[in-house]
């Protein structure tokens, strides 16, 4: 089986977290890192970095590239993913052209560059409608939506029974800003990965439409 080093791109609220959970369930040898989860865990643990970054997240701005790159490189090393045999998925990093270049440099040293980039293409009007109903389980990053993917027990995580939280940046005003930033950054990223011939788009307005396509695509890529 070919190792898969996948980047999942998509607007905030496009369902990257939900798709990641599904991938991890079906492709058990894949591991995942979500940059947003790592940042929220730093904030929750009140580390020095957590204190430094919380204002960016709260107001919907991007955390500076150097901080992000440092955090991600540390995490990749800690998990021993910087080798050619590991299969993994990145959710939310890189998000800017600069981050993409830094990541390439880090991965290139071990000959383990990204070999797939998938962008989830979801109508942004649909995203805006559903975002206020999103709740998360902070320690695991599991995502729920009160309208169409509610927890079994209200406001409790299905697996641990721990309380769910509302993200401070999931409100209409901050969310629009995050979408605007995404729309501003994604063009150069798309072009960068298209040039490398590893870019693929999957369109749909719900995870039930997107996931079967993603799953089929990954199965084909693993087999080839
Ligand atoms: P997410 O959970 O992916 O929606 O990320 C939540 C917030 O974390 C974003 O709005 C940014 O403030 C910050 N963030 C996550 N990933 C990155 C990244 N790669 N670069 C900069 N900021 C990030």
PDB file of C-alpha atoms and ligand atoms in Angstrom:
ATOM      1  CA  UNK A   1       0.000   0.000   0.000  1.00  0.00           C
ATOM      2  CA  UNK A   2       1.302   3.416  -0.959  1.00  0.00           C
ATOM      3  CA  UNK A   3       1.858   5.901   1.882  1.00  0.00           C
ATOM      4  CA  UNK A   4      -0.578   8.783   1.709  1.00  0.00           C
ATOM      5  CA  UNK A   5       0.445  12.257   2.813  1.00  0.00           C
ATOM      6  CA  UNK A   6      -2.723  14.235   2.397  1.00  0.00           C
ATOM      7  CA  UNK A   7      -3.649  17.859   2.932  1.00  0.00           C
ATOM      8  CA  UNK A   8      -7.343  18.609   3.355  1.00  0.00           C
ATOM      9  CA  UNK A   9      -8.255  22.150   2.311  1.00  0.00           C
ATOM     10  CA  UNK A  10     -11.630  23.839   2.613  1.00  0.00           C
ATOM     11  CA  UNK A  11     -13.294  26.970   3.920  1.00  0.00           C
ATOM     12  CA  UNK A  12     -13.908  27.173   7.666  1.00  0.00           C
ATOM     13  CA  UNK A  13     -17.052  25.192   8.352  1.00  0.00           C
ATOM     14  CA  UNK A  14     -16.747  23.155   5.144  1.00  0.00           C
ATOM     15  CA  UNK A  15     -16.536  19.979   7.217  1.00  0.00           C
ATOM     16  CA  UNK A  16     -12.809  19.180   7.260  1.00  0.00           C
ATOM     17  CA  UNK A  17     -13.068  17.956  10.856  1.00  0.00           C
ATOM     18  CA  UNK A  18     -16.057  15.738  10.092  1.00  0.00           C
ATOM     19  CA  UNK A  19     -14.407  14.269   7.001  1.00  0.00           C
ATOM     20  CA  UNK A  20     -11.204  13.682   8.959  1.00  0.00           C
ATOM     21  CA  UNK A  21     -13.066  11.693  11.644  1.00  0.00           C
ATOM     22  CA  UNK A  22     -14.655   9.529   8.942  1.00  0.00           C
ATOM     23  CA  UNK A  23     -11.322   8.927   7.210  1.00  0.00           C
ATOM     24  CA  UNK A  24      -9.708   7.884  10.501  1.00  0.00           C
ATOM     25  CA  UNK A  25     -12.506   5.393  11.124  1.00  0.00           C
ATOM     26  CA  UNK A  26     -12.308   3.761   7.674  1.00  0.00           C
ATOM     27  CA  UNK A  27      -8.570   3.991   6.953  1.00  0.00           C
ATOM     28  CA  UNK A  28      -7.191   2.901  10.293  1.00  0.00           C
ATOM     29  CA  UNK A  29      -3.516   3.259   9.410  1.00  0.00           C
ATOM     30  CA  UNK A  30      -3.929   6.996   8.693  1.00  0.00           C
ATOM     31  CA  UNK A  31      -3.317   9.508  11.477  1.00  0.00           C
ATOM     32  CA  UNK A  32      -4.348  13.157  11.456  1.00  0.00           C
ATOM     33  CA  UNK A  33      -3.301  16.541  12.773  1.00  0.00           C
ATOM     34  CA  UNK A  34      -5.737  19.457  12.916  1.00  0.00           C
ATOM     35  CA  UNK A  35      -3.927  22.777  13.313  1.00  0.00           C
ATOM     36  CA  UNK A  36      -7.036  24.374  14.860  1.00  0.00           C
ATOM     37  CA  UNK A  37      -7.270  21.573  17.461  1.00  0.00           C
ATOM     38  CA  UNK A  38      -3.587  21.982  18.344  1.00  0.00           C
ATOM     39  CA  UNK A  39      -4.062  25.720  18.829  1.00  0.00           C
ATOM     40  CA  UNK A  40      -7.234  25.336  20.912  1.00  0.00           C
ATOM     41  CA  UNK A  41      -5.486  22.771  23.104  1.00  0.00           C
ATOM     42  CA  UNK A  42      -2.603  25.221  23.681  1.00  0.00           C
ATOM     43  CA  UNK A  43      -5.109  27.920  24.664  1.00  0.00           C
ATOM     44  CA  UNK A  44      -7.006  25.569  26.936  1.00  0.00           C
ATOM     45  CA  UNK A  45      -3.794  24.470  28.666  1.00  0.00           C
ATOM     46  CA  UNK A  46      -2.821  28.161  29.074  1.00  0.00           C
ATOM     47  CA  UNK A  47       0.687  27.602  27.718  1.00  0.00           C
ATOM     48  CA  UNK A  48       2.826  30.607  26.711  1.00  0.00           C
ATOM     49  CA  UNK A  49       2.006  30.002  23.048  1.00  0.00           C
ATOM     50  CA  UNK A  50      -1.651  29.589  23.998  1.00  0.00           C
ATOM     51  CA  UNK A  51      -1.658  33.040  25.598  1.00  0.00           C
ATOM     52  CA  UNK A  52       0.047  34.548  22.576  1.00  0.00           C
ATOM     53  CA  UNK A  53      -2.336  33.122  19.999  1.00  0.00           C
ATOM     54  CA  UNK A  54      -5.730  33.341  21.681  1.00  0.00           C
ATOM     55  CA  UNK A  55      -6.480  36.861  20.467  1.00  0.00           C
ATOM     56  CA  UNK A  56      -5.844  35.897  16.831  1.00  0.00           C
ATOM     57  CA  UNK A  57      -8.258  33.014  17.045  1.00  0.00           C
ATOM     58  CA  UNK A  58     -10.905  34.926  18.938  1.00  0.00           C
ATOM     59  CA  UNK A  59     -11.090  37.669  16.343  1.00  0.00           C
ATOM     60  CA  UNK A  60     -10.876  35.313  13.378  1.00  0.00           C
ATOM     61  CA  UNK A  61      -7.370  36.288  12.167  1.00  0.00           C
ATOM     62  CA  UNK A  62      -4.711  33.825  11.123  1.00  0.00           C
ATOM     63  CA  UNK A  63      -1.980  32.994  13.629  1.00  0.00           C
ATOM     64  CA  UNK A  64       1.373  34.290  12.224  1.00  0.00           C
ATOM     65  CA  UNK A  65       3.110  31.910   9.832  1.00  0.00           C
ATOM     66  CA  UNK A  66       6.305  31.548  11.919  1.00  0.00           C
ATOM     67  CA  UNK A  67       4.391  30.463  15.038  1.00  0.00           C
ATOM     68  CA  UNK A  68       2.290  28.005  13.022  1.00  0.00           C
ATOM     69  CA  UNK A  69       5.268  26.537  11.209  1.00  0.00           C
ATOM     70  CA  UNK A  70       7.175  26.046  14.459  1.00  0.00           C
ATOM     71  CA  UNK A  71       4.202  24.347  16.142  1.00  0.00           C
ATOM     72  CA  UNK A  72       3.576  22.042  13.217  1.00  0.00           C
ATOM     73  CA  UNK A  73       7.191  21.040  12.753  1.00  0.00           C
ATOM     74  CA  UNK A  74       7.429  20.175  16.456  1.00  0.00           C
ATOM     75  CA  UNK A  75       4.255  18.106  16.188  1.00  0.00           C
ATOM     76  CA  UNK A  76       5.430  16.277  13.053  1.00  0.00           C
ATOM     77  CA  UNK A  77       8.703  15.415  14.766  1.00  0.00           C
ATOM     78  CA  UNK A  78       7.010  14.366  18.001  1.00  0.00           C
ATOM     79  CA  UNK A  79       4.782  11.964  16.082  1.00  0.00           C
ATOM     80  CA  UNK A  80       7.694  10.677  13.964  1.00  0.00           C
ATOM     81  CA  UNK A  81       5.858  11.458  10.759  1.00  0.00           C
ATOM     82  CA  UNK A  82       8.934  12.839   9.020  1.00  0.00           C
ATOM     83  CA  UNK A  83       9.663   9.628   7.148  1.00  0.00           C
ATOM     84  CA  UNK A  84       8.597   8.128   3.821  1.00  0.00           C
ATOM     85  CA  UNK A  85       6.518   5.267   5.237  1.00  0.00           C
ATOM     86  CA  UNK A  86       4.014   7.135   7.403  1.00  0.00           C
ATOM     87  CA  UNK A  87       0.496   7.839   6.113  1.00  0.00           C
ATOM     88  CA  UNK A  88      -1.153  10.935   7.484  1.00  0.00           C
ATOM     89  CA  UNK A  89      -3.572  13.756   6.907  1.00  0.00           C
ATOM     90  CA  UNK A  90      -3.193  17.458   7.700  1.00  0.00           C
ATOM     91  CA  UNK A  91      -6.361  19.439   8.416  1.00  0.00           C
ATOM     92  CA  UNK A  92      -5.978  23.225   8.443  1.00  0.00           C
ATOM     93  CA  UNK A  93      -2.249  23.524   7.781  1.00  0.00           C
ATOM     94  CA  UNK A  94      -0.828  24.907   5.529  1.00  0.00           C
ATOM     95  CA  UNK A  95      -3.307  27.726   5.045  1.00  0.00           C
ATOM     96  CA  UNK A  96      -1.082  30.282   3.334  1.00  0.00           C
ATOM     97  CA  UNK A  97       1.418  30.140   0.511  1.00  0.00           C
ATOM     98  CA  UNK A  98       4.256  30.886   2.965  1.00  0.00           C
ATOM     99  CA  UNK A  99       3.203  27.993   5.208  1.00  0.00           C
ATOM    100  CA  UNK A 100       3.052  25.696   2.168  1.00  0.00           C
ATOM    101  CA  UNK A 101       6.631  26.598   1.227  1.00  0.00           C
ATOM    102  CA  UNK A 102       7.871  26.065   4.789  1.00  0.00           C
ATOM    103  CA  UNK A 103       6.099  22.696   4.997  1.00  0.00           C
ATOM    104  CA  UNK A 104       7.641  21.575   1.707  1.00  0.00           C
ATOM    105  CA  UNK A 105      11.059  22.437   3.022  1.00  0.00           C
ATOM    106  CA  UNK A 106      10.507  20.503   6.264  1.00  0.00           C
ATOM    107  CA  UNK A 107       9.013  17.435   4.545  1.00  0.00           C
ATOM    108  CA  UNK A 108      11.477  17.571   1.653  1.00  0.00           C
ATOM    109  CA  UNK A 109      14.382  16.875   4.017  1.00  0.00           C
ATOM    110  CA  UNK A 110      13.008  13.379   4.616  1.00  0.00           C
ATOM    111  CA  UNK A 111      11.705  12.890   1.065  1.00  0.00           C
ATOM    112  CA  UNK A 112       8.171  12.758   2.441  1.00  0.00           C
ATOM    113  CA  UNK A 113       6.413  15.594   0.601  1.00  0.00           C
ATOM    114  CA  UNK A 114       2.645  15.869   0.365  1.00  0.00           C
ATOM    115  CA  UNK A 115       1.329  13.566  -2.355  1.00  0.00           C
ATOM    116  CA  UNK A 116      -2.394  14.499  -2.297  1.00  0.00           C
ATOM    117  CA  UNK A 117      -4.271  17.750  -1.720  1.00  0.00           C
ATOM    118  CA  UNK A 118      -8.065  17.655  -1.600  1.00  0.00           C
ATOM    119  CA  UNK A 119     -10.172  20.790  -1.375  1.00  0.00           C
ATOM    120  CA  UNK A 120     -13.723  20.448  -0.047  1.00  0.00           C
ATOM    121  CA  UNK A 121     -15.876  22.764  -2.101  1.00  0.00           C
ATOM    122  CA  UNK A 122     -19.034  23.677  -0.146  1.00  0.00           C
ATOM    123  CA  UNK A 123     -21.418  26.542  -0.922  1.00  0.00           C
ATOM    124  CA  UNK A 124     -20.458  29.313   1.522  1.00  0.00           C
ATOM    125  CA  UNK A 125     -24.111  30.348   1.976  1.00  0.00           C
ATOM    126  CA  UNK A 126     -24.793  26.847   3.290  1.00  0.00           C
ATOM    127  CA  UNK A 127     -21.775  27.054   5.600  1.00  0.00           C
ATOM    128  CA  UNK A 128     -22.974  30.341   7.088  1.00  0.00           C
ATOM    129  CA  UNK A 129     -26.422  28.877   7.757  1.00  0.00           C
ATOM    130  CA  UNK A 130     -25.096  25.953   9.741  1.00  0.00           C
ATOM    131  CA  UNK A 131     -22.151  27.379  11.642  1.00  0.00           C
ATOM    132  CA  UNK A 132     -23.967  28.683  14.707  1.00  0.00           C
ATOM    133  CA  UNK A 133     -25.199  25.152  15.410  1.00  0.00           C
ATOM    134  CA  UNK A 134     -21.651  23.713  15.551  1.00  0.00           C
ATOM    135  CA  UNK A 135     -20.340  22.379  18.876  1.00  0.00           C
ATOM    136  CA  UNK A 136     -17.057  20.577  19.468  1.00  0.00           C
ATOM    137  CA  UNK A 137     -15.427  18.187  21.915  1.00  0.00           C
ATOM    138  CA  UNK A 138     -12.246  20.097  22.640  1.00  0.00           C
ATOM    139  CA  UNK A 139      -9.853  17.269  23.667  1.00  0.00           C
ATOM    140  CA  UNK A 140     -10.556  15.110  20.590  1.00  0.00           C
ATOM    141  CA  UNK A 141     -11.686  17.715  18.055  1.00  0.00           C
ATOM    142  CA  UNK A 142     -14.913  15.757  17.387  1.00  0.00           C
ATOM    143  CA  UNK A 143     -17.468  18.002  15.721  1.00  0.00           C
ATOM    144  CA  UNK A 144     -21.262  18.000  16.150  1.00  0.00           C
ATOM    145  CA  UNK A 145     -24.051  20.011  14.593  1.00  0.00           C
ATOM    146  CA  UNK A 146     -27.213  20.413  16.606  1.00  0.00           C
ATOM    147  CA  UNK A 147     -29.347  20.406  13.432  1.00  0.00           C
ATOM    148  CA  UNK A 148     -28.119  17.415  11.450  1.00  0.00           C
ATOM    149  CA  UNK A 149     -25.440  15.606  13.481  1.00  0.00           C
ATOM    150  CA  UNK A 150     -26.483  16.054  17.125  1.00  0.00           C
ATOM    151  CA  UNK A 151     -24.752  14.265  20.020  1.00  0.00           C
ATOM    152  CA  UNK A 152     -26.677  11.306  21.478  1.00  0.00           C
ATOM    153  CA  UNK A 153     -26.961  13.147  24.804  1.00  0.00           C
ATOM    154  CA  UNK A 154     -27.485  16.919  24.410  1.00  0.00           C
ATOM    155  CA  UNK A 155     -24.201  18.874  24.721  1.00  0.00           C
ATOM    156  CA  UNK A 156     -22.181  15.743  25.668  1.00  0.00           C
ATOM    157  CA  UNK A 157     -19.514  13.986  23.601  1.00  0.00           C
ATOM    158  CA  UNK A 158     -20.732  10.588  22.292  1.00  0.00           C
ATOM    159  CA  UNK A 159     -17.474   8.784  23.137  1.00  0.00           C
ATOM    160  CA  UNK A 160     -16.388  10.223  26.492  1.00  0.00           C
ATOM    161  CA  UNK A 161     -19.603  11.832  27.809  1.00  0.00           C
ATOM    162  CA  UNK A 162     -17.589  14.993  28.469  1.00  0.00           C
ATOM    163  CA  UNK A 163     -19.179  18.401  27.866  1.00  0.00           C
ATOM    164  CA  UNK A 164     -19.104  19.961  24.398  1.00  0.00           C
ATOM    165  CA  UNK A 165     -17.943  23.558  23.857  1.00  0.00           C
ATOM    166  CA  UNK A 166     -18.928  26.341  21.538  1.00  0.00           C
ATOM    167  CA  UNK A 167     -15.951  27.797  19.677  1.00  0.00           C
ATOM    168  CA  UNK A 168     -15.460  31.492  20.459  1.00  0.00           C
ATOM    169  CA  UNK A 169     -14.931  32.187  16.749  1.00  0.00           C
ATOM    170  CA  UNK A 170     -18.133  30.459  15.525  1.00  0.00           C
ATOM    171  CA  UNK A 171     -20.350  33.548  15.498  1.00  0.00           C
ATOM    172  CA  UNK A 172     -21.725  35.252  12.391  1.00  0.00           C
ATOM    173  CA  UNK A 173     -19.422  38.282  12.415  1.00  0.00           C
ATOM    174  CA  UNK A 174     -16.097  36.533  13.107  1.00  0.00           C
ATOM    175  CA  UNK A 175     -17.082  33.721  10.810  1.00  0.00           C
ATOM    176  CA  UNK A 176     -17.583  35.987   7.800  1.00  0.00           C
ATOM    177  CA  UNK A 177     -14.107  37.386   8.422  1.00  0.00           C
ATOM    178  CA  UNK A 178     -12.638  33.876   8.498  1.00  0.00           C
ATOM    179  CA  UNK A 179     -14.370  33.061   5.206  1.00  0.00           C
ATOM    180  CA  UNK A 180     -13.013  36.282   3.660  1.00  0.00           C
ATOM    181  CA  UNK A 181      -9.474  35.411   4.785  1.00  0.00           C
ATOM    182  CA  UNK A 182      -9.847  31.892   3.356  1.00  0.00           C
ATOM    183  CA  UNK A 183     -11.064  33.267   0.028  1.00  0.00           C
ATOM    184  CA  UNK A 184      -8.081  35.623  -0.056  1.00  0.00           C
ATOM    185  CA  UNK A 185      -5.475  32.924   0.651  1.00  0.00           C
ATOM    186  CA  UNK A 186      -6.778  29.924  -1.259  1.00  0.00           C
ATOM    187  CA  UNK A 187      -6.020  31.061  -4.847  1.00  0.00           C
ATOM    188  CA  UNK A 188      -2.202  30.918  -4.600  1.00  0.00           C
ATOM    189  CA  UNK A 189      -2.386  27.667  -2.591  1.00  0.00           C
ATOM    190  CA  UNK A 190      -4.580  26.024  -5.234  1.00  0.00           C
ATOM    191  CA  UNK A 191      -2.223  27.150  -8.009  1.00  0.00           C
ATOM    192  CA  UNK A 192       0.803  25.908  -6.084  1.00  0.00           C
ATOM    193  CA  UNK A 193      -0.590  22.400  -5.652  1.00  0.00           C
ATOM    194  CA  UNK A 194      -2.123  22.282  -9.149  1.00  0.00           C
ATOM    195  CA  UNK A 195       1.346  22.917 -10.537  1.00  0.00           C
ATOM    196  CA  UNK A 196       2.580  19.921  -8.584  1.00  0.00           C
ATOM    197  CA  UNK A 197      -0.262  17.828 -10.049  1.00  0.00           C
ATOM    198  CA  UNK A 198      -1.567  16.732  -6.662  1.00  0.00           C
ATOM    199  CA  UNK A 199      -4.682  18.917  -6.380  1.00  0.00           C
ATOM    200  CA  UNK A 200      -8.213  17.524  -6.425  1.00  0.00           C
ATOM    201  CA  UNK A 201     -11.602  19.131  -5.632  1.00  0.00           C
ATOM    202  CA  UNK A 202     -14.641  17.412  -4.127  1.00  0.00           C
ATOM    203  CA  UNK A 203     -17.916  19.334  -4.226  1.00  0.00           C
ATOM    204  CA  UNK A 204     -21.073  18.906  -2.189  1.00  0.00           C
ATOM    205  CA  UNK A 205     -23.130  20.629   0.465  1.00  0.00           C
ATOM    206  CA  UNK A 206     -23.255  17.888   3.075  1.00  0.00           C
ATOM    207  CA  UNK A 207     -20.844  15.332   4.490  1.00  0.00           C
ATOM    208  CA  UNK A 208     -23.078  12.521   3.160  1.00  0.00           C
ATOM    209  CA  UNK A 209     -22.429  13.744  -0.356  1.00  0.00           C
ATOM    210  CA  UNK A 210     -18.757  14.531   0.128  1.00  0.00           C
ATOM    211  CA  UNK A 211     -17.557  11.521   2.111  1.00  0.00           C
ATOM    212  CA  UNK A 212     -18.351   8.742  -0.409  1.00  0.00           C
ATOM    213  CA  UNK A 213     -16.394  10.689  -3.037  1.00  0.00           C
ATOM    214  CA  UNK A 214     -13.473  11.257  -0.678  1.00  0.00           C
ATOM    215  CA  UNK A 215     -13.414   7.652   0.442  1.00  0.00           C
ATOM    216  CA  UNK A 216     -13.468   6.364  -3.149  1.00  0.00           C
ATOM    217  CA  UNK A 217     -10.732   8.804  -4.133  1.00  0.00           C
ATOM    218  CA  UNK A 218      -8.455   7.764  -1.260  1.00  0.00           C
ATOM    219  CA  UNK A 219      -9.037   4.053  -1.904  1.00  0.00           C
ATOM    220  CA  UNK A 220      -7.998   4.541  -5.526  1.00  0.00           C
ATOM    221  CA  UNK A 221      -4.910   6.508  -4.515  1.00  0.00           C
ATOM    222  CA  UNK A 222      -3.844   3.878  -1.991  1.00  0.00           C
ATOM    223  CA  UNK A 223      -4.283   1.112  -4.523  1.00  0.00           C
ATOM    224  CA  UNK A 224      -2.382   2.810  -7.357  1.00  0.00           C
TER     225      UNK A 224
HETATM  226  P1  LIG B   1      -9.880  25.831  12.339  1.00  0.00           P
HETATM  227  O1  LIG B   1     -10.232  24.979  13.503  1.00  0.00           O
HETATM  228  O2  LIG B   1      -9.069  25.101  11.307  1.00  0.00           O
HETATM  229  O3  LIG B   1     -11.075  26.520  11.740  1.00  0.00           O
HETATM  230  O4  LIG B   1      -8.927  27.004  12.897  1.00  0.00           O
HETATM  231  C1  LIG B   1      -9.387  27.917  13.852  1.00  0.00           C
HETATM  232  C2  LIG B   1      -8.495  29.139  13.919  1.00  0.00           C
HETATM  233  O5  LIG B   1      -7.166  28.743  14.267  1.00  0.00           O
HETATM  234  C3  LIG B   1      -8.348  29.891  12.618  1.00  0.00           C
HETATM  235  O6  LIG B   1      -9.395  30.821  12.412  1.00  0.00           O
HETATM  236  C4  LIG B   1      -7.012  30.596  12.840  1.00  0.00           C
HETATM  237  O7  LIG B   1      -7.163  31.692  13.732  1.00  0.00           O
HETATM  238  C5  LIG B   1      -6.216  29.539  13.568  1.00  0.00           C
HETATM  239  N1  LIG B   1      -5.493  28.654  12.631  1.00  0.00           N
HETATM  240  C6  LIG B   1      -5.698  27.319  12.416  1.00  0.00           C
HETATM  241  N2  LIG B   1      -4.837  26.842  11.502  1.00  0.00           N
HETATM  242  C7  LIG B   1      -4.079  27.887  11.123  1.00  0.00           C
HETATM  243  C8  LIG B   1      -3.016  28.055  10.207  1.00  0.00           C
HETATM  244  N3  LIG B   1      -2.559  27.034   9.467  1.00  0.00           N
HETATM  245  N4  LIG B   1      -2.470  29.285  10.072  1.00  0.00           N
HETATM  246  C9  LIG B   1      -2.888  30.323  10.811  1.00  0.00           C
HETATM  247  N5  LIG B   1      -3.890  30.249  11.695  1.00  0.00           N
HETATM  248  C10 LIG B   1      -4.488  29.043  11.860  1.00  0.00           C
END
